[in-house]
Amino acid sequence: MSTVYRITVGLTEAVDPVILQMALEKIIHRFPYFQVTLKRGFFWYYYQHTEALPKVEEETFYPCKTMRQRQGKTFPFRVLYYKSYVHIEFNHSTCDGSGGLMFLQTLIIEYFREQKGIVPEDRGKSMDILSEVDPREFEDSFKVHYKEGVPPPPGSKKVFHFPFELLDKGEYLLLTGIVPVEPILGLARKYGCTLTQFVLALYFESIQEYIQTSSMSEKKKHRQTIAINVPVDLRKMFSSITLRNFFISLNPEIDLALGFYTREEIIAQIKGYMGLYLNPKNINRYISRNVRNEQVIFLRIIPLWFKKLMMPVIYKRYGERGYTSGLSNLGNVTFPKELMPYIKSLEVYPPPSVESRLKLVMVTYNKNLSLSFGKTTRETVIERIFFRKIRQLGIHVKIETNKR
């Protein structure tokens, strides 16, 4: 479990690594909270600013590999290239997808300014590298919006996990289905839900179908609960501009003990769950849990060596027990219109997971929706069911994978 996610931009021409390095050096000062190196304290690791500069590397191994953060020598992110692709990989301890996307957009704009002299009229959501750093960009928004006395959310119960055989350590497979966004968006409107909710419903359907057609006993099938982890960006809800992590995860579920769920029933279940839990009062419970865990004196005074020994054990037991898989939507991503002829694709991949073994990230760019699975297993049954359902809706799917 590397906790490293990837954002990939496909260009129409081969990447020039010298110019990419120049662009990286031009923008890094505007992201001082990323220009850091890991330090070891007695109780915790912590990040410290450094004047060293990150280096662009050619991709040579599997995506999202563990970052061996050597103290004082490495950064919590990578800028990689391969042929016509630029990859940004971030350790999730540094930022979530929102911060990673802003960094990538800024880098690509600077790359084309250096290479082709293109200066966009509208930079969109990218960072103006000539602007002053706003302290709110690196605030811990969880602590800013924390309210004392708010109880934490209830604990999670153990749910269905994929029984697939794991890949060898370090291996990670990617599989992306690219579909035109308008037809699937139209279907979401027809069902009275959002694009995320519609894709989530198809994913629930796929896992339910896998369980129903599996060789496990009928009694065991009816004991299964499917829960899918859905990250929620809190920036709009709490008016935050932080580039650090600021999201919580909700776990909508279906309980197969109650019977077989139709698509309409799954969508109603998702909408009801989100309507009940996605509001500031309930979200404050998750913020309270995150901050309170940092404030517990007992945890604070435990030496780092003991935390390193125990945390993997605790995470293995409790960290992902409450969800079967994950689905994230990074929304509709744009680049300046002057750059559109040179950027052919955008894809996002989740961090590897041992328990979930399969996660899905969706992102829209230039009228195409990329549905990207990250896998720590060679088994493809879930993706086959999922993309078959999309084809049955009359939507063409183009499949890409790094599986050899």
XYZ file of C-alpha atoms in Angstrom, residues 74 121 137 165 287 292 347:
7
model
C 13.464 13.041 -1.826
C -5.517 34.308 -22.029
C -3.362 27.448 0.398
C -5.276 -13.469 -5.659
C -13.877 16.374 10.765
C -9.545 14.411 17.667
C -6.572 9.968 -16.699
